[in-house]
Coordinates of C-alpha atoms in Angstrom, one line a residue:
X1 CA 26.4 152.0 163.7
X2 CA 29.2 154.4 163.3
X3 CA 28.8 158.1 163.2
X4 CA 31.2 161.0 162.1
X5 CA 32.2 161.9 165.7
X6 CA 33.2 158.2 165.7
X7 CA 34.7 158.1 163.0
X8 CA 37.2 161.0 163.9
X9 CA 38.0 160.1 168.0
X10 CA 38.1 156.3 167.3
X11 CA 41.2 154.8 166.3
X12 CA 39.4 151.0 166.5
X13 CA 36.4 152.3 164.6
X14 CA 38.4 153.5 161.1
X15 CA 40.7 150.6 161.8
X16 CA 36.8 148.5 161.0
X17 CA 36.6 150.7 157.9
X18 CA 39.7 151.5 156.3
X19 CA 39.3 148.8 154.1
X20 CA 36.5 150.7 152.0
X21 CA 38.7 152.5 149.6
X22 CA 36.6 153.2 146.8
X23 CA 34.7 155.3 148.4
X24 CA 37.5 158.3 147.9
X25 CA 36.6 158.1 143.9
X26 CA 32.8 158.4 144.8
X27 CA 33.9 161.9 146.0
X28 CA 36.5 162.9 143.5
X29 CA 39.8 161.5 141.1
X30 CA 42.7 161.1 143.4
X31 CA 45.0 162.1 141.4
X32 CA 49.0 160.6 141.8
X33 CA 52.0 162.5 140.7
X34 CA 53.4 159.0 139.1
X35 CA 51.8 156.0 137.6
X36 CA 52.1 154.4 141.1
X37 CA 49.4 154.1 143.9
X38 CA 51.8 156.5 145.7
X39 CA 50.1 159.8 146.5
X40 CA 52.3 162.6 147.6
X41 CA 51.7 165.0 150.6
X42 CA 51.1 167.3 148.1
X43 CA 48.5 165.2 146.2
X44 CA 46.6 164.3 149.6
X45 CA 46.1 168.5 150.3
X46 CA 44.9 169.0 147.0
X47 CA 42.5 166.0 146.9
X48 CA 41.3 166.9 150.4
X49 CA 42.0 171.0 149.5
X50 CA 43.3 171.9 152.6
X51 CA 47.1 173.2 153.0
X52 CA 50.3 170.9 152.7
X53 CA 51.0 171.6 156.4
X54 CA 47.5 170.9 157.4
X55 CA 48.3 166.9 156.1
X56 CA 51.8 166.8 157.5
X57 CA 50.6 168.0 160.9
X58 CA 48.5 165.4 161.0
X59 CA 50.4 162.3 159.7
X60 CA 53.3 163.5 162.1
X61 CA 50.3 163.2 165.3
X62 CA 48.8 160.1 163.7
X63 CA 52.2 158.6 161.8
X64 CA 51.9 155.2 163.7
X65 CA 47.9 154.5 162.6
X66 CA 48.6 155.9 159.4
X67 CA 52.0 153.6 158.8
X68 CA 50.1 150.8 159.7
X69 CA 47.4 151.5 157.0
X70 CA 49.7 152.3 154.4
X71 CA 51.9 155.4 154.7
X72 CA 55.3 155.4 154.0
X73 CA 58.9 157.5 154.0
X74 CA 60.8 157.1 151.2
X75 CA 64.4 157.8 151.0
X76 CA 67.7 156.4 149.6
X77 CA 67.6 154.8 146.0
X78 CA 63.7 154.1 146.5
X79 CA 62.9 158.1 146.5
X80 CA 65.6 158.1 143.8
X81 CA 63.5 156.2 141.7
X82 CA 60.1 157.6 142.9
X83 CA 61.4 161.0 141.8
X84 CA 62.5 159.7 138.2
X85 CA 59.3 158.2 137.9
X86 CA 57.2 161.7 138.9
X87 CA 59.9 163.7 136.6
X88 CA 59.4 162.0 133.3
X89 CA 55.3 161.9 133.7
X90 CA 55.0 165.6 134.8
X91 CA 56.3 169.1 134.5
X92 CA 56.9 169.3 138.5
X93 CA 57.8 172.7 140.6
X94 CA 60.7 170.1 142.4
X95 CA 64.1 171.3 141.4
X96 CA 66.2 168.8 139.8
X97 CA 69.2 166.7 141.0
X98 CA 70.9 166.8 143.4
X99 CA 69.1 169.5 145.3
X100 CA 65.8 167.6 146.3
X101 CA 64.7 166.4 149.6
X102 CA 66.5 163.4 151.3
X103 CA 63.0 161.9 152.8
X104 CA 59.4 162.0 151.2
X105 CA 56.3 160.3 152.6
X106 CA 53.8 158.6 150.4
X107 CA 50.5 157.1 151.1
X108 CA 48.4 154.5 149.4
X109 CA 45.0 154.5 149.2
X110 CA 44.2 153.1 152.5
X111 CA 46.3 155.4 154.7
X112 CA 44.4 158.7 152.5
X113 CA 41.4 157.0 153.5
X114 CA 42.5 157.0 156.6
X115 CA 43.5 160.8 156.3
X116 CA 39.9 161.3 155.7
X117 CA 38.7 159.7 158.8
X118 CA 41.3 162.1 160.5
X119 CA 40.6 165.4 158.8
X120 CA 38.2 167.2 160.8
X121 CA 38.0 170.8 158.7
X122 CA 38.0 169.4 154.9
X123 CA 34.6 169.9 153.6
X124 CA 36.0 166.8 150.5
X125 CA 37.2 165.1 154.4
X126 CA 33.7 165.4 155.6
X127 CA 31.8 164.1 151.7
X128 CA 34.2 161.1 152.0
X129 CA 32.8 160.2 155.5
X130 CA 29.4 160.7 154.8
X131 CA 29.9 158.5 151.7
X132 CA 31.8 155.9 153.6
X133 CA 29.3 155.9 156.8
X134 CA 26.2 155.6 153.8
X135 CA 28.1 152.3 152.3
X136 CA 28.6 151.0 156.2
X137 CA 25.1 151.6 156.9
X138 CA 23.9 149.6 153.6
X139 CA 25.9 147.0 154.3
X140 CA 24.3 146.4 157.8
X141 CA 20.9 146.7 156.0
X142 CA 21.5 143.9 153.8
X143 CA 20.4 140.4 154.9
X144 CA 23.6 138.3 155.0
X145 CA 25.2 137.4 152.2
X146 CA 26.4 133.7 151.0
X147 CA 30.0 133.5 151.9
X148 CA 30.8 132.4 147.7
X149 CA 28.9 135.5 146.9
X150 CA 30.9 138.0 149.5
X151 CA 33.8 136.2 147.9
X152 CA 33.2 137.1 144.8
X153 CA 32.7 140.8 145.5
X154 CA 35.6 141.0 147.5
X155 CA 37.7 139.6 144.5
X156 CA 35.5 142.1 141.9
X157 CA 36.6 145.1 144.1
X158 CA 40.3 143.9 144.0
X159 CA 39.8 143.4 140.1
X160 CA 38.6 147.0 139.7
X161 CA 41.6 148.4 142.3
X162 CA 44.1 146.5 139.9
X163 CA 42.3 147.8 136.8
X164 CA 42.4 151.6 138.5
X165 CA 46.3 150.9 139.1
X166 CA 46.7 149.7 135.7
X167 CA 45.0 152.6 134.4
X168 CA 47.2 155.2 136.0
X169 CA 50.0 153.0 134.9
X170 CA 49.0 153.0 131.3
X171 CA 48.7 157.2 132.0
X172 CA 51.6 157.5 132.8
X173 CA 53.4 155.2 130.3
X174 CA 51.1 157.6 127.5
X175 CA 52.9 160.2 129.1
X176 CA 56.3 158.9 128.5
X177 CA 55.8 158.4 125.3
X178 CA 54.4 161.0 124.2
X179 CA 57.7 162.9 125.7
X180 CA 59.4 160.7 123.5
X181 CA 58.0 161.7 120.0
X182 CA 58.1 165.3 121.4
X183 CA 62.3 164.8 122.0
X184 CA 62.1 162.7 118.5
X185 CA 60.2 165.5 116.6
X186 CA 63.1 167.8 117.8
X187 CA 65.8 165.8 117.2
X188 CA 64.1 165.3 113.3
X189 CA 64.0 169.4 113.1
X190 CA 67.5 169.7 114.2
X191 CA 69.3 167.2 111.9
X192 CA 66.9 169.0 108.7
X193 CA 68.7 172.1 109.9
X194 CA 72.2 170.6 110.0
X195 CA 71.8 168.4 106.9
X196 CA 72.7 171.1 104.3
X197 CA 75.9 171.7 106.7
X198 CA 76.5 168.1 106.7
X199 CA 76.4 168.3 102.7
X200 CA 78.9 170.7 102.6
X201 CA 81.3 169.3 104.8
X202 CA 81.2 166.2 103.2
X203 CA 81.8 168.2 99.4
X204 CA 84.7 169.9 101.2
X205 CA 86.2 166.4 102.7
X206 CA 86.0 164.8 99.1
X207 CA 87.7 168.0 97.2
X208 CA 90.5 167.5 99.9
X209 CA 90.5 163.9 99.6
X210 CA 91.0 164.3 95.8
X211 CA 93.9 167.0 96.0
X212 CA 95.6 164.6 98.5
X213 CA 95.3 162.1 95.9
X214 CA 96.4 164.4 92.8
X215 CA 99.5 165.2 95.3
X216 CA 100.1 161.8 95.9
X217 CA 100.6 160.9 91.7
X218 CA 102.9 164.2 92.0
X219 CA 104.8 163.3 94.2
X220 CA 105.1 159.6 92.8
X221 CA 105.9 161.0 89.2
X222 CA 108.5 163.5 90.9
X223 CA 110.1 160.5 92.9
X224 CA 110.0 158.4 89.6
X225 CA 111.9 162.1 87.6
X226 CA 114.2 161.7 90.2
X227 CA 115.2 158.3 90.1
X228 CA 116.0 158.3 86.5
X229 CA 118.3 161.7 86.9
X230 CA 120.2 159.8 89.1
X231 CA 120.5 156.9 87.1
X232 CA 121.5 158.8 84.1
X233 CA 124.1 160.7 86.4
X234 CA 125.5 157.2 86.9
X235 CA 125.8 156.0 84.1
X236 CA 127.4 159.2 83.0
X237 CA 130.1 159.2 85.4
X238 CA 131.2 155.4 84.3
X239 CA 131.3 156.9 80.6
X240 CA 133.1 159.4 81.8
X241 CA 135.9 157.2 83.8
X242 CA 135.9 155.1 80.8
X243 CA 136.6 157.4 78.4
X244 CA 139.4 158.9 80.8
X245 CA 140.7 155.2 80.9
X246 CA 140.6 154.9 77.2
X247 CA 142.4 158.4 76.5
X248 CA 145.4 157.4 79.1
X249 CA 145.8 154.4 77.0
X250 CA 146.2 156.0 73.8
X251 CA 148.6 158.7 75.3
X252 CA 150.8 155.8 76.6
X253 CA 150.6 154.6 72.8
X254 CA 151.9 157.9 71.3
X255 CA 154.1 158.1 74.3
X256 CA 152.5 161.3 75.2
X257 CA 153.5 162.8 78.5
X258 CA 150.9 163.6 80.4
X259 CA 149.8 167.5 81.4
X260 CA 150.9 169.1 84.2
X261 CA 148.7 169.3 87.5
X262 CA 148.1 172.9 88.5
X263 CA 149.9 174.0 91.3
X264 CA 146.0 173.9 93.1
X265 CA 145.6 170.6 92.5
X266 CA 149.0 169.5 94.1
X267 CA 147.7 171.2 97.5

């Protein structure tokens, strides 16, 4: 049987437990910044209440256990997205693009379990071990169980992990969408306030589009004015060249000499 000082000098001994998850919820919500099973650094000191420093101390003594049980440094388009995700569910302290951290490690619930097993001056630390020894202890206790029946409670306790995962998801999409109808509602209270603007842009558009089109008839009437003027200039000046025709032909009839040019002219 396995005891807390075990539990904390034996690497082969939580290797034999880490598996037992669910014991973190019998001790208290671990609570993820994203609907992902990702759990900050952050996350993990507030779960366990001890400082940020306190968990990166120890995943930077114990980073090759704790990588093999689950924790992992994000970088590149994978923290990219990670950070989306953890921006649109929560109102976070992290600054926004592009000032934020290149790296970020993330645990699962198996290497925070495993944080437990490590964590020697976390009172929450110490509740999880003493929950997790109690369900190792029972287990022992029991007579053997039928390998179909340990079977189906293995696949029970994946079912209510995926169902635990599923619910955070479904937070978080809640989340989203309730940011959503938040932006909708004021997008809806901005276009009431520029709707009476709207109106009268739009009456000032159609009184200009109907003076352009009053213009337009002027200036096709004007045209039109115009047109005739000239035509009746035209027509004037062959009246007059014929009358001047038929007036030369009478004085050649009477024999009449014809007037003198002025002395302007002749220039």
């Amino acid at each position: 049987m396995y005891t807390d000082s075990v539990l904390l000098e034996s690497r082969s001994a939580r290797s034999g437990v880490a598996h037992r998850v669910e014991v973190l919820d019998k001790v208290k919500a671990l609570a993820f910044s994203t609907g992902r099973a990702q759990a900050t650094t952050r996350d993990v000191a507030d779960y366990f209440e001890v400082p940020v420093k306190t968990v990166e101390k120890l995943a930077e003594r114990h980073r090759e256990e704790l990588e093999s049980n689950g924790m992992t440094v994000l970088n590149g388009p994978d923290l990219q997205e990670f950070e989306t995700d953890r921006m649109s569910v929560s109102n976070s302290e992290w600054p926004s693009y592009p000032q934020r951290r290149r790296r970020l490690t993330v645990f699962n619930r198996r290497a925070v379990l495993s944080v437990a097993m490590l964590l020697r001056d976390s009172a929450v630390a110490q509740r999880v071990r003493a929950y997790l020894l109690h369900a190792e202890e029972s287990t022992h206790l029991r007579p053997a169980a039928h390998p179909g029946v340990e079977e189906v409670r293995r696949s029970a306790e994946q079912l209510r992990q995926t169902v635990r995962t599923l619910a955070a998801g479904y937070g978080a999409l809640d989340r989203r969408v309730s940011s959503l109808e938040a932006a909708g509602a004021e997008l809806g209270t901005v276009l009431q306030e520029l709707g009476p603007l709207i109106g009268r842009l739009s009456e000032r558009i159609a009184r200009m589009d109907h003076r352009l089109v009053e213009t337009e008839r002027r200036t096709e009437r004007t045209e039109q004015v115009v047109c005739a003027t000239s035509q009746r200039v035209a027509d004037l000046g062959a009246e007059m060249r014929a009358l001047r025709g038929d007036l030369r032909g009478v004085m050649r009839a009477l024999d009449v000499p014809p007037a003198p040019r002025h002395t302007d002219e002749k220039k």
